[in-house]
């Protein structure tokens, strides 16, 4: 990036350029960036894919995608036409060297026309089966060589277990330096996820309380109402643990538990996150049922519609044993967190969409109020709401008005939409912008990916070794299998996600 903050000439190569991710996420994000922050005038998208197509056909389809998915809504024709001129299609097989030599020639041609050297970003938006191939060919064609100018972007899943993740990381490392590799976890691009660092480390108020002396337990919930949508084929081989826990929930966990960073340097932040994973008490294979619970949804009512069970979804085996719900109990063996359970849960077809972290503080050490004053008394709780509501709610005790001392729980709230008049960019906009700026802060490093797999391997192996006897064990539209209560220590509970009423007030949903 130039010193004045302007992006330098860039060629953005998308392998899988005719695919769904390009249509749904990448090009809408690039278009939105062009409208919002501005892309360099010397900028090109080269979409590489197998199918026969042309610039015109591809641009027409991508235009539809932008009209569907841009955060600015339907695009202005002039703005789109201007942007579309930067998009080019190149037909080619991903496993043929010729595709890459042709690509190199095309990049060189653009650079010649621009009279400037350009950054080359290679984005793998292909099925995962190609992740091991493309970097090899980029290496062979000499396109990975320039450490300061060539970058590769890879989406999850990064492997399907520790061994395959290590193998993929070594393939990447054979052609690219780690500093050139950008592993995307789109949760890290969300404003509210980035705000976890701001909240914890830009305020002196909370950090002194952020430890075992004041915190009883932490829950991290990522609840989805959606099922597997059109991705049954992929999901049925992945399941909730691989699809969500290994990446998104682990990232939230690391951000909540990490030590303060010394600087905002990408590796400093990533080191602190990896430290958390290294400190997690390993789950023992023979005690997995005490630390992990799995579930699969059966048919049920959600939002007044009857939903099919998981095994009735398209692309899913009728006798599938894949989990659509996973919950874990983790402990971190360090000074800050010794003895504090972290409960993580995620599931599909739950009653409400909600991603949130709840910090449950300990009760006061001595309760001086008369017993009838504190009926309904609850220790303080902090909810960091990632989505759909973006904000923070602090629940604490207050005196109920009247002659007697009576305590009632109340909330103090911060909402993004009320406090800031700037809309949140889509996570992909943030991440693509950062790749173009060569800022790796929000991307996963090889060691973190592997540490996350290492942590989950005993659970994956135990689940693989023993078929679930009770699937489906929760109905669509409920909060997961009953066994999930058994993970909790006495007195602990899963919080009910915050819900915004029409009056703009947050209430707790009744179970
Ligand atoms: C993806 C998972 O990574 O994240 C999906 O593969 C999941 O299964 C999605 O639905 C959730 O992302 P978001 O941003 O909608 O919470």
XYZ file of C-alpha atoms and ligand atoms in Angstrom:
527
model
C 0.000 0.000 0.000
C 1.243 3.503 -0.739
C 2.162 5.607 2.249
C -0.839 7.938 1.711
C -3.265 5.038 2.285
C -4.230 4.657 -1.386
C -4.173 1.085 -2.688
C -1.582 0.228 -5.298
C -2.476 -1.412 -8.631
C -4.007 -4.811 -7.966
C -5.027 -7.876 -9.949
C -7.588 -9.902 -8.016
C -7.634 -13.437 -9.399
C -10.584 -15.605 -8.359
C -10.291 -19.342 -8.927
C -13.904 -20.473 -9.056
C -14.807 -17.154 -10.633
C -18.063 -18.536 -12.037
C -19.100 -20.053 -8.698
C -21.457 -19.250 -5.892
C -19.026 -17.558 -3.484
C -17.881 -15.145 -6.194
C -21.469 -14.343 -7.090
C -22.850 -14.098 -3.577
C -19.980 -12.610 -1.585
C -16.763 -11.639 -3.356
C -17.925 -9.492 -6.235
C -20.694 -7.770 -4.212
C -18.050 -6.956 -1.568
C -15.594 -5.651 -4.184
C -18.328 -3.605 -5.817
C -19.379 -2.153 -2.451
C -15.762 -1.293 -1.697
C -15.514 0.474 -5.035
C -18.548 2.580 -4.080
C -17.616 3.155 -0.482
C -13.854 3.394 -0.071
C -12.785 3.382 -3.719
C -10.617 0.792 -5.429
C -7.449 1.730 -7.322
C -8.053 2.887 -10.876
C -5.572 0.238 -11.970
C -7.575 -2.704 -10.710
C -8.742 -5.909 -12.384
C -10.676 -8.987 -11.409
C -9.714 -12.094 -13.365
C -12.292 -14.813 -12.824
C -10.818 -18.215 -13.660
C -13.091 -21.199 -14.083
C -13.578 -24.351 -16.095
C -16.793 -23.496 -17.880
C -16.916 -21.907 -21.273
C -17.994 -18.306 -20.812
C -17.042 -14.765 -21.743
C -16.518 -11.375 -20.118
C -20.022 -10.331 -21.170
C -21.823 -13.426 -19.868
C -19.929 -13.389 -16.588
C -20.468 -9.670 -16.022
C -24.204 -10.096 -16.595
C -24.428 -12.850 -13.990
C -22.263 -11.002 -11.484
C -24.458 -7.945 -11.952
C -27.440 -10.003 -10.780
C -25.427 -11.092 -7.752
C -24.549 -7.512 -6.907
C -28.197 -6.447 -7.213
C -29.112 -9.263 -4.836
C -26.379 -9.048 -2.258
C -24.827 -5.566 -2.273
C -25.432 -3.808 1.014
C -26.426 -0.734 -1.010
C -29.252 -2.650 -2.720
C -29.821 -2.615 -6.466
C -26.833 -1.057 -8.160
C -26.809 2.164 -10.089
C -26.380 1.247 -13.785
C -23.573 3.711 -14.452
C -21.662 2.639 -11.346
C -22.006 -1.033 -12.284
C -20.998 -0.479 -15.915
C -17.921 1.358 -14.788
C -16.998 -1.407 -12.306
C -17.792 -4.236 -14.750
C -15.082 -3.023 -17.143
C -12.545 -4.274 -14.601
C -13.849 -7.865 -14.718
C -12.366 -10.416 -17.100
C -13.047 -14.094 -17.592
C -10.398 -16.718 -18.207
C -11.397 -20.261 -18.988
C -9.051 -22.915 -17.675
C -8.718 -26.119 -15.699
C -7.284 -25.717 -12.231
C -5.035 -28.768 -12.669
C -3.274 -27.655 -15.859
C -0.077 -25.638 -15.865
C -1.209 -23.840 -18.996
C -3.995 -22.108 -17.016
C -1.377 -20.538 -14.785
C 1.056 -19.538 -17.498
C -1.838 -17.907 -19.345
C -2.817 -16.164 -16.125
C 0.734 -14.927 -15.630
C 0.719 -13.571 -19.186
C -2.603 -11.825 -18.591
C -1.299 -10.197 -15.383
C 1.854 -9.100 -17.199
C -0.278 -7.613 -19.991
C -2.312 -5.601 -17.492
C 0.840 -4.382 -15.775
C 2.262 -3.322 -19.114
C -0.896 -1.407 -19.971
C -0.856 0.240 -16.526
C 2.876 0.864 -16.722
C 3.059 -0.349 -13.133
C 3.789 -3.438 -11.119
C 0.601 -4.796 -9.553
C -0.197 -6.794 -6.447
C -1.507 -10.194 -7.388
C -4.078 -11.717 -5.088
C -5.047 -15.335 -5.726
C -8.358 -16.201 -4.113
C -9.392 -19.845 -3.924
C -13.175 -19.765 -4.191
C -13.261 -23.349 -5.414
C -14.432 -26.575 -3.812
C -11.945 -27.603 -1.078
C -10.697 -30.488 -3.242
C -8.798 -27.876 -5.280
C -7.114 -26.186 -2.287
C -4.153 -28.530 -2.476
C -3.748 -28.179 -6.258
C -3.907 -24.475 -6.987
C -0.994 -23.407 -4.736
C 1.229 -26.082 -6.310
C 0.555 -24.822 -9.816
C 0.934 -21.193 -8.767
C 4.319 -22.172 -7.381
C 5.312 -24.076 -10.533
C 4.301 -21.180 -12.752
C 6.439 -18.806 -10.677
C 3.413 -16.761 -9.630
C 4.003 -17.168 -5.895
C 7.595 -16.078 -5.855
C 7.337 -12.389 -5.119
C 6.709 -12.202 -1.372
C 5.722 -8.548 -1.322
C 3.449 -8.668 -4.356
C 1.758 -12.101 -4.432
C -0.787 -13.312 -1.873
C -3.055 -16.324 -1.637
C -6.433 -16.364 0.088
C -8.034 -19.553 1.316
C -11.469 -20.104 2.792
C -12.378 -22.663 5.404
C -12.555 -25.643 5.631
C -8.790 -25.765 6.131
C -8.595 -29.520 6.310
C -11.125 -31.775 7.943
C -8.912 -32.823 10.841
C -5.454 -32.114 12.234
C -3.625 -34.308 9.765
C -5.277 -32.914 6.646
C -4.894 -29.340 7.932
C -1.177 -29.929 8.454
C -0.902 -31.430 4.972
C -2.675 -28.449 3.416
C -0.554 -25.982 5.368
C 2.603 -27.709 4.101
C 1.375 -27.529 0.513
C 0.738 -23.823 0.944
C 4.121 -23.360 2.627
C 5.917 -25.114 -0.241
C 5.025 -22.266 -2.598
C 4.165 -19.322 -0.351
C 5.713 -17.746 2.714
C 3.327 -17.636 5.717
C 3.222 -13.839 5.356
C 1.640 -14.311 1.903
C -1.137 -16.648 3.116
C -4.509 -15.223 4.182
C -6.830 -17.795 5.765
C -10.314 -16.384 5.994
C -12.653 -16.828 8.916
C -15.391 -14.385 8.028
C -16.363 -13.970 11.710
C -13.166 -11.988 12.209
C -14.390 -9.445 9.671
C -17.547 -8.689 11.654
C -17.469 -5.304 13.375
C -18.818 -6.704 16.626
C -16.138 -9.396 16.693
C -13.407 -6.809 16.170
C -15.054 -4.775 18.899
C -14.246 -7.508 21.428
C -10.667 -6.239 21.356
C -11.743 -2.609 21.574
C -14.110 -3.310 24.441
C -11.580 -5.295 26.434
C -8.407 -3.342 25.780
C -9.483 0.236 25.069
C -11.297 0.574 28.407
C -9.682 0.367 31.818
C -12.998 -0.598 33.403
C -13.492 -4.228 32.489
C -10.017 -5.708 32.228
C -9.397 -5.757 36.020
C -12.563 -7.871 36.377
C -11.798 -10.143 33.437
C -10.544 -13.164 35.337
C -11.346 -16.010 37.718
C -11.705 -13.694 40.719
C -14.828 -12.055 39.270
C -16.089 -14.277 36.478
C -18.071 -17.400 37.269
C -18.405 -18.774 33.738
C -18.617 -17.728 30.103
C -21.013 -18.936 27.413
C -20.503 -18.486 23.694
C -23.563 -19.137 21.549
C -23.888 -19.115 17.786
C -27.482 -20.078 17.113
C -28.898 -20.250 13.604
C -32.470 -20.683 12.456
C -31.359 -21.821 9.007
C -30.843 -25.459 8.134
C -28.218 -26.605 5.666
C -29.803 -24.648 2.794
C -28.313 -25.685 -0.554
C -25.110 -27.034 1.079
C -26.260 -30.460 2.261
C -23.530 -32.250 0.275
C -20.738 -30.309 1.973
C -22.326 -30.096 5.405
C -23.080 -33.782 5.692
C -19.326 -34.457 5.562
C -18.515 -31.640 7.947
C -21.032 -31.260 10.772
C -21.296 -28.499 13.348
C -17.983 -29.146 15.086
C -15.948 -28.772 11.904
C -18.169 -26.189 10.236
C -18.578 -23.772 13.144
C -16.686 -24.700 16.317
C -13.232 -25.278 14.826
C -13.258 -21.770 13.373
C -15.916 -19.198 14.286
C -16.554 -20.227 17.897
C -12.866 -20.829 18.518
C -12.087 -17.330 17.281
C -14.653 -15.810 19.643
C -13.291 -17.936 22.477
C -9.711 -16.749 21.820
C -10.725 -13.089 21.650
C -12.595 -13.328 24.948
C -9.857 -15.228 26.757
C -6.597 -13.819 25.346
C -4.127 -11.712 27.303
C -3.800 -8.026 26.394
C -1.721 -7.489 23.300
C 1.298 -5.233 23.460
C 0.709 -3.661 20.050
C -1.755 -3.903 17.181
C 0.733 -5.864 15.134
C -0.870 -8.821 13.295
C 1.495 -11.402 14.742
C 1.304 -10.003 18.243
C -2.494 -10.426 18.243
C -2.302 -13.833 16.629
C 0.329 -14.975 19.152
C -1.951 -14.036 22.011
C -4.805 -16.019 20.465
C -2.658 -19.089 19.920
C -1.509 -18.867 23.559
C -5.120 -19.393 24.629
C -5.430 -22.569 22.584
C -2.171 -23.882 23.967
C -3.468 -23.321 27.502
C -6.763 -25.147 27.020
C -6.970 -28.281 29.136
C -6.931 -31.126 26.616
C -10.173 -33.040 26.353
C -9.525 -36.706 27.097
C -10.939 -39.131 24.593
C -12.538 -41.300 27.308
C -14.247 -38.354 28.992
C -15.641 -36.745 25.839
C -19.287 -37.167 26.957
C -18.520 -34.954 29.972
C -17.073 -32.218 27.768
C -19.035 -32.380 24.537
C -22.612 -32.913 23.390
C -23.845 -33.424 19.849
C -27.284 -33.231 18.339
C -29.184 -33.507 15.100
C -32.497 -31.831 14.378
C -35.612 -33.699 13.509
C -38.650 -32.098 11.983
C -40.315 -29.396 14.050
C -42.025 -26.011 14.002
C -39.973 -22.899 13.552
C -41.418 -19.443 12.932
C -44.861 -21.016 12.435
C -43.600 -23.307 9.660
C -43.022 -27.039 9.884
C -39.407 -27.729 8.997
C -38.122 -31.061 7.697
C -35.664 -33.054 9.771
C -31.983 -32.876 8.821
C -32.041 -36.297 7.146
C -34.838 -35.126 4.862
C -32.811 -32.153 3.562
C -31.417 -32.152 0.001
C -27.951 -33.636 -0.313
C -28.090 -35.304 3.111
C -27.901 -39.077 3.584
C -31.216 -40.423 4.867
C -29.417 -42.228 7.694
C -26.908 -39.441 8.320
C -25.178 -39.344 11.688
C -23.780 -35.876 11.172
C -24.293 -33.445 14.030
C -26.109 -30.169 13.407
C -25.607 -29.064 17.001
C -22.418 -29.154 19.068
C -21.622 -27.931 22.553
C -18.345 -28.023 24.454
C -17.107 -27.276 27.936
C -13.538 -25.984 27.999
C -11.147 -24.943 30.749
C -8.076 -22.791 30.331
C -5.193 -23.766 32.570
C -3.560 -20.427 33.247
C -3.569 -17.861 36.068
C -6.355 -15.785 34.613
C -8.887 -18.515 33.929
C -8.107 -21.481 36.169
C -11.397 -23.160 37.105
C -13.678 -20.947 34.957
C -15.738 -23.036 32.518
C -16.236 -21.765 28.995
C -19.359 -23.268 27.455
C -19.595 -23.112 23.658
C -22.655 -24.122 21.662
C -23.845 -23.818 18.110
C -26.675 -25.343 16.176
C -28.857 -25.129 13.126
C -32.642 -24.789 13.178
C -32.650 -23.295 16.668
C -35.564 -21.010 17.588
C -33.705 -17.763 17.096
C -30.672 -16.432 15.264
C -28.214 -15.121 17.833
C -24.447 -14.986 18.167
C -23.399 -13.768 21.554
C -20.880 -14.045 24.337
C -22.224 -13.909 27.889
C -19.892 -13.193 30.784
C -21.497 -14.284 34.017
C -19.935 -12.573 37.011
C -19.697 -14.179 40.432
C -22.140 -13.356 43.180
C -21.084 -10.690 45.669
C -18.962 -12.257 48.411
C -21.395 -11.141 51.095
C -25.077 -10.345 50.662
C -26.006 -7.657 53.214
C -29.614 -7.066 52.045
C -32.627 -8.540 53.842
C -33.673 -11.845 52.226
C -36.942 -10.472 50.823
C -35.088 -7.544 49.202
C -33.221 -9.786 46.876
C -35.904 -12.085 45.528
C -35.089 -12.554 41.861
C -31.573 -11.364 42.544
C -29.035 -12.232 39.811
C -25.282 -11.697 39.686
C -24.152 -9.175 37.075
C -23.937 -10.355 33.528
C -22.401 -8.844 30.433
C -23.705 -9.814 27.017
C -21.633 -9.048 23.958
C -24.081 -9.451 21.130
C -22.435 -10.155 17.781
C -25.541 -10.528 15.600
C -28.251 -9.960 14.536
C -28.438 -7.265 17.217
C -25.076 -5.534 17.414
C -24.379 -4.244 20.865
C -23.520 -4.827 24.492
C -25.859 -5.266 27.450
C -24.723 -5.103 31.058
C -27.197 -6.548 33.543
C -26.853 -5.504 37.176
C -28.930 -4.941 40.313
C -30.761 -1.724 41.135
C -33.078 -0.603 43.895
C -36.729 -0.851 42.919
C -38.465 2.487 43.672
C -40.481 2.537 46.894
C -40.143 2.722 50.627
C -38.500 -0.667 51.024
C -35.066 -1.840 49.884
C -35.943 -4.159 47.054
C -33.498 -5.205 44.364
C -34.329 -5.817 40.734
C -32.128 -6.734 37.751
C -31.836 -3.955 35.169
C -29.849 -3.502 31.932
C -27.484 -0.879 30.599
C -27.238 -1.064 26.831
C -25.133 0.026 23.905
C -26.386 -0.503 20.360
C -24.300 0.127 17.274
C -27.316 1.431 15.383
C -28.035 4.041 18.051
C -24.514 5.143 18.857
C -22.975 5.322 15.411
C -24.442 6.702 12.241
C -22.082 4.627 10.097
C -23.439 1.344 8.729
C -21.347 -1.753 9.390
C -19.527 -3.007 6.305
C -20.032 -6.628 5.336
C -17.343 -8.899 6.813
C -16.056 -9.718 3.316
C -15.537 -6.041 2.507
C -13.350 -5.664 5.565
C -11.409 -8.825 4.850
C -10.836 -8.201 1.140
C -9.749 -4.657 1.878
C -7.272 -5.979 4.443
C -5.858 -8.516 1.975
C -5.346 -5.696 -0.518
C -3.579 -3.686 2.203
C -1.483 -6.745 3.230
C -2.851 -6.579 6.759
C -3.076 -10.112 8.200
C -4.462 -9.189 11.622
C -7.909 -10.650 10.919
C -6.665 -13.849 9.306
C -5.817 -17.229 10.773
C -2.210 -18.283 10.948
C -1.231 -21.916 10.299
C -0.387 -22.624 13.936
C -3.754 -21.349 15.157
C -5.675 -23.507 12.698
C -3.684 -26.539 13.749
C -4.029 -25.792 17.476
C -7.806 -25.549 17.028
C -7.903 -28.917 15.275
C -5.676 -30.438 17.927
C -8.073 -29.342 20.619
C -11.058 -30.904 18.858
C -9.485 -34.142 17.674
C -10.449 -36.250 20.720
C -14.069 -35.162 20.274
C -14.066 -35.833 16.536
C -12.490 -39.237 17.059
C -14.829 -40.228 19.867
C -17.876 -39.147 17.892
C -16.651 -40.962 14.814
C -16.005 -44.141 16.804
C -19.441 -44.288 18.413
C -22.564 -43.798 16.367
C -25.115 -41.572 18.094
C -27.940 -43.721 19.406
C -30.535 -40.990 19.757
C -30.431 -38.927 16.527
C -32.507 -36.902 15.800
C -32.411 -35.678 19.380
C -33.880 -32.201 19.081
C -36.784 -30.859 17.126
C -36.306 -27.953 14.732
C -37.329 -24.816 16.623
C -35.951 -25.937 20.022
C -32.693 -25.089 21.800
C -30.876 -28.349 21.057
C -30.688 -31.729 22.760
C -31.593 -32.009 26.421
C -28.180 -33.490 27.231
C -26.647 -30.087 26.713
C -27.868 -29.085 30.186
C -25.645 -31.835 31.580
C -22.485 -29.980 30.530
C -23.249 -27.180 32.950
C -21.974 -27.082 36.515
C -24.690 -26.730 39.192
C -26.140 -23.227 39.183
C -24.901 -22.431 35.682
C -27.296 -21.935 32.803
C -27.309 -21.219 29.116
C -28.507 -17.664 28.702
C -31.549 -17.071 26.581
C -30.532 -14.857 23.701
C -31.403 -11.214 23.893
C -34.398 -10.225 21.851
C -35.325 -6.810 20.605
C -38.952 -5.893 21.052
C -40.716 -3.348 18.885
C -40.325 -0.806 21.657
C -36.582 -1.073 21.170
C -36.142 -2.734 24.538
C -34.181 -5.879 25.133
C -36.039 -8.588 26.981
C -35.068 -12.129 27.819
C -36.925 -14.710 25.822
C -38.856 -17.247 27.848
C -37.700 -20.832 27.246
C -20.311 -20.537 7.638
C -20.843 -21.920 7.850
O -18.921 -20.512 7.817
O -20.905 -19.658 8.577
C -22.360 -21.938 7.731
O -20.269 -22.784 6.893
C -22.963 -20.912 8.651
O -22.870 -23.222 7.993
C -22.317 -19.573 8.460
O -24.360 -20.835 8.375
C -22.775 -18.580 9.510
O -22.274 -17.316 9.204
P -23.068 -16.014 9.639
O -22.189 -14.886 9.238
O -24.377 -16.050 8.922
O -23.252 -16.131 11.128
